[in-house]
PDB file of C-alpha atoms in Angstrom:
ATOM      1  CA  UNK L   1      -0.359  14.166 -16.093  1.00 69.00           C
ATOM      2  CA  UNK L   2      -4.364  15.109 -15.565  1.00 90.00           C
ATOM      3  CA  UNK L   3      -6.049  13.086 -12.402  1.00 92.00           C
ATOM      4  CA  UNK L   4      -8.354  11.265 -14.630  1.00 93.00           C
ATOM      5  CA  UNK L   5      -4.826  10.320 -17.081  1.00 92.00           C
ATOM      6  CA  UNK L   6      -3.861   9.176 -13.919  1.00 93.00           C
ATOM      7  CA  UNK L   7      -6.757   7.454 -12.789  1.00 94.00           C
ATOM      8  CA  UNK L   8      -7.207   5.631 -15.962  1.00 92.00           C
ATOM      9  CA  UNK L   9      -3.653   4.410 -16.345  1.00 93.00           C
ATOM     10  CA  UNK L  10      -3.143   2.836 -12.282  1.00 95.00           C
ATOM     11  CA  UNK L  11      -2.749  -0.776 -12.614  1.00 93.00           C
ATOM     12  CA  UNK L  12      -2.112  -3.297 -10.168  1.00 95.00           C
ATOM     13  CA  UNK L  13       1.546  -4.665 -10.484  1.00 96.00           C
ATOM     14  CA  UNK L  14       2.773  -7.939  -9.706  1.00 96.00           C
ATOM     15  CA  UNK L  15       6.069  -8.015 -11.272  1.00 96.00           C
ATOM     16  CA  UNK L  16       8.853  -5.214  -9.753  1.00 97.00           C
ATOM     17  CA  UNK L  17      12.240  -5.314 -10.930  1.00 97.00           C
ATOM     18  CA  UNK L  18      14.004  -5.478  -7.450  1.00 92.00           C
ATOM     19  CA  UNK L  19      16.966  -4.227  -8.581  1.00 93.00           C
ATOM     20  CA  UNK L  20      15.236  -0.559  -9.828  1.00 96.00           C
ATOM     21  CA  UNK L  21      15.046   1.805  -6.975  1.00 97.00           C
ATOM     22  CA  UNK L  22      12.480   4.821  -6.526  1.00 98.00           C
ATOM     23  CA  UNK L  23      14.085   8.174  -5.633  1.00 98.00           C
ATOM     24  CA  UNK L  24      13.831   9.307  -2.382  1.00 98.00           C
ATOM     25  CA  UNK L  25      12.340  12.462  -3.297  1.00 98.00           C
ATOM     26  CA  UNK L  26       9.559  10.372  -5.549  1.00 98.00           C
ATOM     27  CA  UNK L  27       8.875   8.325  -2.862  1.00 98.00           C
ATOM     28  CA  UNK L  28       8.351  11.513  -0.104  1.00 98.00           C
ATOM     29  CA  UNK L  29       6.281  13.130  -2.965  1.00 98.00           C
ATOM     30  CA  UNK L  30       3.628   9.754  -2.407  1.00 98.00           C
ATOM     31  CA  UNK L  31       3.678   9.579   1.297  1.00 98.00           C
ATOM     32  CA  UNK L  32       2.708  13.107   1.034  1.00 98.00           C
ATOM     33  CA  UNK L  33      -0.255  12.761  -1.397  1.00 98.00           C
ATOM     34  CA  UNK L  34      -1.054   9.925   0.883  1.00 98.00           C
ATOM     35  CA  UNK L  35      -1.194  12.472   4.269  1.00 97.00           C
ATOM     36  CA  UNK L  36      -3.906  14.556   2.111  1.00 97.00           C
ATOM     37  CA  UNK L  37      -6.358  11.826   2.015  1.00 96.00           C
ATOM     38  CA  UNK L  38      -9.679  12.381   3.823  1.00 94.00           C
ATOM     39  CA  UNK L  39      -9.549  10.953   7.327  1.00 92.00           C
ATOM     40  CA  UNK L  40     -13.024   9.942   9.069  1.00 86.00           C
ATOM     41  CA  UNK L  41     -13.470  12.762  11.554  1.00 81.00           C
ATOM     42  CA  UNK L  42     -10.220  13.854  10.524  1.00 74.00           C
ATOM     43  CA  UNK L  43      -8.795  11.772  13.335  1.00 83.00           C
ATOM     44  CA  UNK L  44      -5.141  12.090  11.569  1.00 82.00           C
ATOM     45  CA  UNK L  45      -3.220  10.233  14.863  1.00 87.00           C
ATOM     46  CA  UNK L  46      -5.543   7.418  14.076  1.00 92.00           C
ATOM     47  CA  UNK L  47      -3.073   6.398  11.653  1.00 96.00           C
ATOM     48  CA  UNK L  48       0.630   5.972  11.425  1.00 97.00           C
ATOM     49  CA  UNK L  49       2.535   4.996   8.015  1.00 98.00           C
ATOM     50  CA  UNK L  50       5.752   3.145   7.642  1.00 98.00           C
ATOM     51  CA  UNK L  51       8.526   3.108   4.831  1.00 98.00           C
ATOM     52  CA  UNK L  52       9.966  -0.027   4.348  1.00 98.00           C
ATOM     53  CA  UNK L  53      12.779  -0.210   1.684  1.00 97.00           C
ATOM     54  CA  UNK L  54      14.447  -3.029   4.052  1.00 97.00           C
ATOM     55  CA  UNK L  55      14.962  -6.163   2.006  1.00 97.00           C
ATOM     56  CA  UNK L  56      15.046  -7.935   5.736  1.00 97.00           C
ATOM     57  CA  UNK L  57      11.755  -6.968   6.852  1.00 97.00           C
ATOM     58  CA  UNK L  58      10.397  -7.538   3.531  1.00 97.00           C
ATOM     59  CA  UNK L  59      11.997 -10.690   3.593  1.00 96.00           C
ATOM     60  CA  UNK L  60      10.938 -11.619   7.173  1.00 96.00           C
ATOM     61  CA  UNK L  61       6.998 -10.582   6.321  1.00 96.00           C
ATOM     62  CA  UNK L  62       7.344 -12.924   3.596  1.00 96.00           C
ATOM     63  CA  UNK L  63       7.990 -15.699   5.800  1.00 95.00           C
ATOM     64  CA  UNK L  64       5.948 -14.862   8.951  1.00 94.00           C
ATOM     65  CA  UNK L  65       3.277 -14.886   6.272  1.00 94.00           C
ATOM     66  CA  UNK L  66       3.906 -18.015   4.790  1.00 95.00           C
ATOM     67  CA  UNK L  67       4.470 -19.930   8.318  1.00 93.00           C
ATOM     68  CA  UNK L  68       0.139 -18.343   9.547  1.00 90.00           C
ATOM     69  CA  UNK L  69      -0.772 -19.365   6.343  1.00 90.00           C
ATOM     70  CA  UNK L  70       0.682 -22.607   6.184  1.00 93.00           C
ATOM     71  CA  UNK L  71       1.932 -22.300   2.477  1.00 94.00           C
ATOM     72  CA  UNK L  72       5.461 -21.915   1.078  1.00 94.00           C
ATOM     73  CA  UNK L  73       7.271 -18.893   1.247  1.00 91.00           C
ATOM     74  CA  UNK L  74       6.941 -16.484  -1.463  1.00 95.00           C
ATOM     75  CA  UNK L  75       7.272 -12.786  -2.448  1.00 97.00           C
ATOM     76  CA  UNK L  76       3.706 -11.248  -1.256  1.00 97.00           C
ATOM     77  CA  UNK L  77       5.735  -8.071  -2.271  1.00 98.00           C
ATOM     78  CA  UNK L  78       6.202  -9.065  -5.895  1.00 97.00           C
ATOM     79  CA  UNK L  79       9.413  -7.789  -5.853  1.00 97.00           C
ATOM     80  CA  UNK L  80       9.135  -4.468  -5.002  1.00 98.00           C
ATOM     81  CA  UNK L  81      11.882  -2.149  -3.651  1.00 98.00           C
ATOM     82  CA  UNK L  82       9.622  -0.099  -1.343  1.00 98.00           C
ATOM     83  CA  UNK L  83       6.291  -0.813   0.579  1.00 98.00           C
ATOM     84  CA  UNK L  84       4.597   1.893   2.773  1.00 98.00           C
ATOM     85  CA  UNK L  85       2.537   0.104   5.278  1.00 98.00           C
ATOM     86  CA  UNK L  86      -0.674   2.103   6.642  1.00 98.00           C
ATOM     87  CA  UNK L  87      -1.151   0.845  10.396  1.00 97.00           C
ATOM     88  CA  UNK L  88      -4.501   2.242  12.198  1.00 95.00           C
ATOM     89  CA  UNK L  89      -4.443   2.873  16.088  1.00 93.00           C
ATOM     90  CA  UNK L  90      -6.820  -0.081  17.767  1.00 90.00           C
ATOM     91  CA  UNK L  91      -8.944   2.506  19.191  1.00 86.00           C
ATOM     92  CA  UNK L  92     -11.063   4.077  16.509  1.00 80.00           C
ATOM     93  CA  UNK L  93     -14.282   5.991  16.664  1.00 80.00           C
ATOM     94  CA  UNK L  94     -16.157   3.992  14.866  1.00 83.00           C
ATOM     95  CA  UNK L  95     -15.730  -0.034  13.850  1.00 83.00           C
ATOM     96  CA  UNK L  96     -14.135  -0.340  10.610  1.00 87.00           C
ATOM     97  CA  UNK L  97     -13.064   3.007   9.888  1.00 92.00           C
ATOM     98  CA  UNK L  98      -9.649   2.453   9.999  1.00 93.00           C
ATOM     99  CA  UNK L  99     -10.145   0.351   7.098  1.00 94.00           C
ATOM    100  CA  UNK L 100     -11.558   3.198   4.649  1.00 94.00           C
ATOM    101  CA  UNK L 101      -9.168   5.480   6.193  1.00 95.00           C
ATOM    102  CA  UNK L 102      -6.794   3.829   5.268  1.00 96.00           C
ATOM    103  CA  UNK L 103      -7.900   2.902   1.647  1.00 97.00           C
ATOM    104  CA  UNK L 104      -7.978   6.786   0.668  1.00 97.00           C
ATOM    105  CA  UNK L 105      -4.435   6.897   2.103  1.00 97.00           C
ATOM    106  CA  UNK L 106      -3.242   4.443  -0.353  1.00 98.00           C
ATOM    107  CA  UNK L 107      -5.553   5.280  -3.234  1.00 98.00           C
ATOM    108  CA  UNK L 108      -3.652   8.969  -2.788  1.00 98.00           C
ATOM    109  CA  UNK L 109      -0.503   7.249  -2.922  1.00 98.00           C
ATOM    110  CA  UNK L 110      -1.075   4.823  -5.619  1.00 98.00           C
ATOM    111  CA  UNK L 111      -2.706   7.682  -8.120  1.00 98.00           C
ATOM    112  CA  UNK L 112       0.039   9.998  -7.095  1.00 98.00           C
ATOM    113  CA  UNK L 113       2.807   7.154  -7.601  1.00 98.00           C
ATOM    114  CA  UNK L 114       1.554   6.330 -11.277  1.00 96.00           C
ATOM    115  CA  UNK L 115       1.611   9.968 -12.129  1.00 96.00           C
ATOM    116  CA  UNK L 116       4.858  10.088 -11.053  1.00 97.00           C
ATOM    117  CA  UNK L 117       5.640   7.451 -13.339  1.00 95.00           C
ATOM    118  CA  UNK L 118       5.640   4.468 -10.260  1.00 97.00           C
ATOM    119  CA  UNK L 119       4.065   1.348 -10.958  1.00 97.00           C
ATOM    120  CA  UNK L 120       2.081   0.296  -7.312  1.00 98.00           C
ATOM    121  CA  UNK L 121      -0.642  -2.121  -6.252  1.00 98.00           C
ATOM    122  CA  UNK L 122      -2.445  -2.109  -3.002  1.00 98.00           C
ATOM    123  CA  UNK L 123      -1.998  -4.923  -0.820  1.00 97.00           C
ATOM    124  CA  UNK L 124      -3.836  -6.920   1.962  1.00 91.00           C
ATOM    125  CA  UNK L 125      -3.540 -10.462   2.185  1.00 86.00           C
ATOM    126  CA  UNK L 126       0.280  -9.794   4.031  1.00 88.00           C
ATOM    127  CA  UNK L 127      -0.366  -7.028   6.249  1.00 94.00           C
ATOM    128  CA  UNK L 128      -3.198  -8.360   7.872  1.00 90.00           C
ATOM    129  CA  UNK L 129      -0.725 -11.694   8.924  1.00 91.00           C
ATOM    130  CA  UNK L 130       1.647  -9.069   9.652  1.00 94.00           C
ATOM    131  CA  UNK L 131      -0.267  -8.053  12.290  1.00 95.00           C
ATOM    132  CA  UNK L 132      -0.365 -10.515  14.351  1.00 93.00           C
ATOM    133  CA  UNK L 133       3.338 -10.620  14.171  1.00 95.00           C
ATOM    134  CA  UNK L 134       3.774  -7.902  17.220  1.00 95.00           C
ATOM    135  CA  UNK L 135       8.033  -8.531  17.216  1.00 95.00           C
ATOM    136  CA  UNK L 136       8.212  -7.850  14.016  1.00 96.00           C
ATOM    137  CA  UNK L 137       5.601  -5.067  14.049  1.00 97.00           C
ATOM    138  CA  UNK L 138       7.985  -3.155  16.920  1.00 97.00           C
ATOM    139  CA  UNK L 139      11.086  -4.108  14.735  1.00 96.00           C
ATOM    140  CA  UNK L 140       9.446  -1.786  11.687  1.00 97.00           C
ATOM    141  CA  UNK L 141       8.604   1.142  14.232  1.00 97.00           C
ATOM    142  CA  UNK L 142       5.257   0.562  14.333  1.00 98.00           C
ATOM    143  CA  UNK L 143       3.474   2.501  17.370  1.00 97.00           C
ATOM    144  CA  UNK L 144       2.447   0.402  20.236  1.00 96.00           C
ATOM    145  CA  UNK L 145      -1.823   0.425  20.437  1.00 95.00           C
ATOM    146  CA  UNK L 146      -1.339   0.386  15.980  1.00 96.00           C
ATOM    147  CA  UNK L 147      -1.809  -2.825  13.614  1.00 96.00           C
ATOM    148  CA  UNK L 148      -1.189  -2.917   9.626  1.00 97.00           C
ATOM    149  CA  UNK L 149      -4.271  -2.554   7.846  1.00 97.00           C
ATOM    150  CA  UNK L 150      -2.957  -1.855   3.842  1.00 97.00           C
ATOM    151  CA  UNK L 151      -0.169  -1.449   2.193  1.00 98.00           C
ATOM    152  CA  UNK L 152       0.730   0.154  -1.243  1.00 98.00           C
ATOM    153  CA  UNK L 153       4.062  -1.524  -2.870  1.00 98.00           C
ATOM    154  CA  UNK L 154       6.079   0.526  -5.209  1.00 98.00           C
ATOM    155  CA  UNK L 155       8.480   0.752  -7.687  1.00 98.00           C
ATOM    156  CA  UNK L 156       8.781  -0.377 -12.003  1.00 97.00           C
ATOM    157  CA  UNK L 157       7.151  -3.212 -13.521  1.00 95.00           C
ATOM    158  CA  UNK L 158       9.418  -5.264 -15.258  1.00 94.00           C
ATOM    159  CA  UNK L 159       6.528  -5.818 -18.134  1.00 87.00           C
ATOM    160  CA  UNK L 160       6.832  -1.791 -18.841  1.00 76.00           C
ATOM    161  CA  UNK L 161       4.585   0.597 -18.459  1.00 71.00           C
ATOM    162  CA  UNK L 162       0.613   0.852 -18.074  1.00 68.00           C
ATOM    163  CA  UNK L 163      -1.481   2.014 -20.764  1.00 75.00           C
ATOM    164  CA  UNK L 164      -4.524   3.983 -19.999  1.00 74.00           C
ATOM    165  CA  UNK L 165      -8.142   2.222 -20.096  1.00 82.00           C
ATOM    166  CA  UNK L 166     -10.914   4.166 -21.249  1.00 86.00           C
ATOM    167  CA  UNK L 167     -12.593   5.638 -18.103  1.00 87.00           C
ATOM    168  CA  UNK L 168     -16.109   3.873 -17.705  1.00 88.00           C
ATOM    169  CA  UNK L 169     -18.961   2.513 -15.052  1.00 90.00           C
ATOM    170  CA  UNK L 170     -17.697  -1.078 -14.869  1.00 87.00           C
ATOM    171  CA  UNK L 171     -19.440  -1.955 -11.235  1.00 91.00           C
ATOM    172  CA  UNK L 172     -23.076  -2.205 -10.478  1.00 91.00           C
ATOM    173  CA  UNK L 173     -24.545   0.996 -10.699  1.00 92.00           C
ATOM    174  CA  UNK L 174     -27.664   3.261 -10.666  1.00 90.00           C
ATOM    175  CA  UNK L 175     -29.069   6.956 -10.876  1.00 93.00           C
ATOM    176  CA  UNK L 176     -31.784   7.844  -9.300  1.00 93.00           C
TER     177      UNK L 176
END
């Protein structure tokens, strides 16, 4: 598949069959186009990712995220086998740049996993609960002195796959 083929068919999924694994190899394949991603002042041990194919942990972010948001437990995971959570050191050299650091990690990942044939969607709302949870950050392996900023879940949609959009300028744009 062509980058822009790639580009134009990444859609968010909310629907993974949780029975469908992803290959090892597929999933070390993403993590790697992840690590190529352009790092603010290429500050590389600013960041520290984690692959979670644990059920459990899965299973206990769900709930941990449910309890600080004072809703009823659900799947903030939609399901999906694996999640590789992007966790930024608390010292950074600038405020906020672990944030786009991390978004061109998982934009890597997520254009690399749907050319791979990986259905993915970036998520936030879980992660950022999940960091206040420092037992079970320690529990996944996650550095002291690092939070969870992003995550990318991945695996197959139960709905099938994407079809490509036609590549256009949908946001607010000019040229000067």
């Amino acid at each position: 598949m062509q980058t822009l083929e790639a580009i134009a068919k990444r859609k968010s999924t909310r629907n993974f069959d949780p029975s469908k694994s992803v290959p090892d190899e597929v999933v070390d394949t993403i993590v790697k186009a992840g690590c190529q991603a352009p790092i603010g002042g290429n500050q590389r041990d600013s960041l520290h990712l984690t692959v979670c194919r644990s059920k459990d942990i899965l299973d206990s972010i769900n709930q941990s995220t449910a309890a600080a948001m004072k809703i009823e437990p659900r799947d903030f995971f939609y399901g999906a086998p694996v999640v590789v959570f992007v966790s930024a050191a608390n010292e950074q050299m600038a405020p906020g740049v672990e944030y786009a650091n991390a978004a061109c990690v998982i934009e890597n990942m997520l254009i690399a996993a749907t050319d791979a044939g990986v259905d993915n969607i970036y998520l936030w709302g879980a992660v950022q609960a999940l960091a206040k949870n420092t037992e079970l950050c320690a529990k996944m392996g996650i550095p002291e002195g690092f939070r969870p900023v992003s995550a990318a879940a991945l695996g197959y949609s139960l709905s099938g796959a994407a079809q490509p959009r036609e590549l256009s300028v949908s946001l607010s744009a000019n040229y000067i």
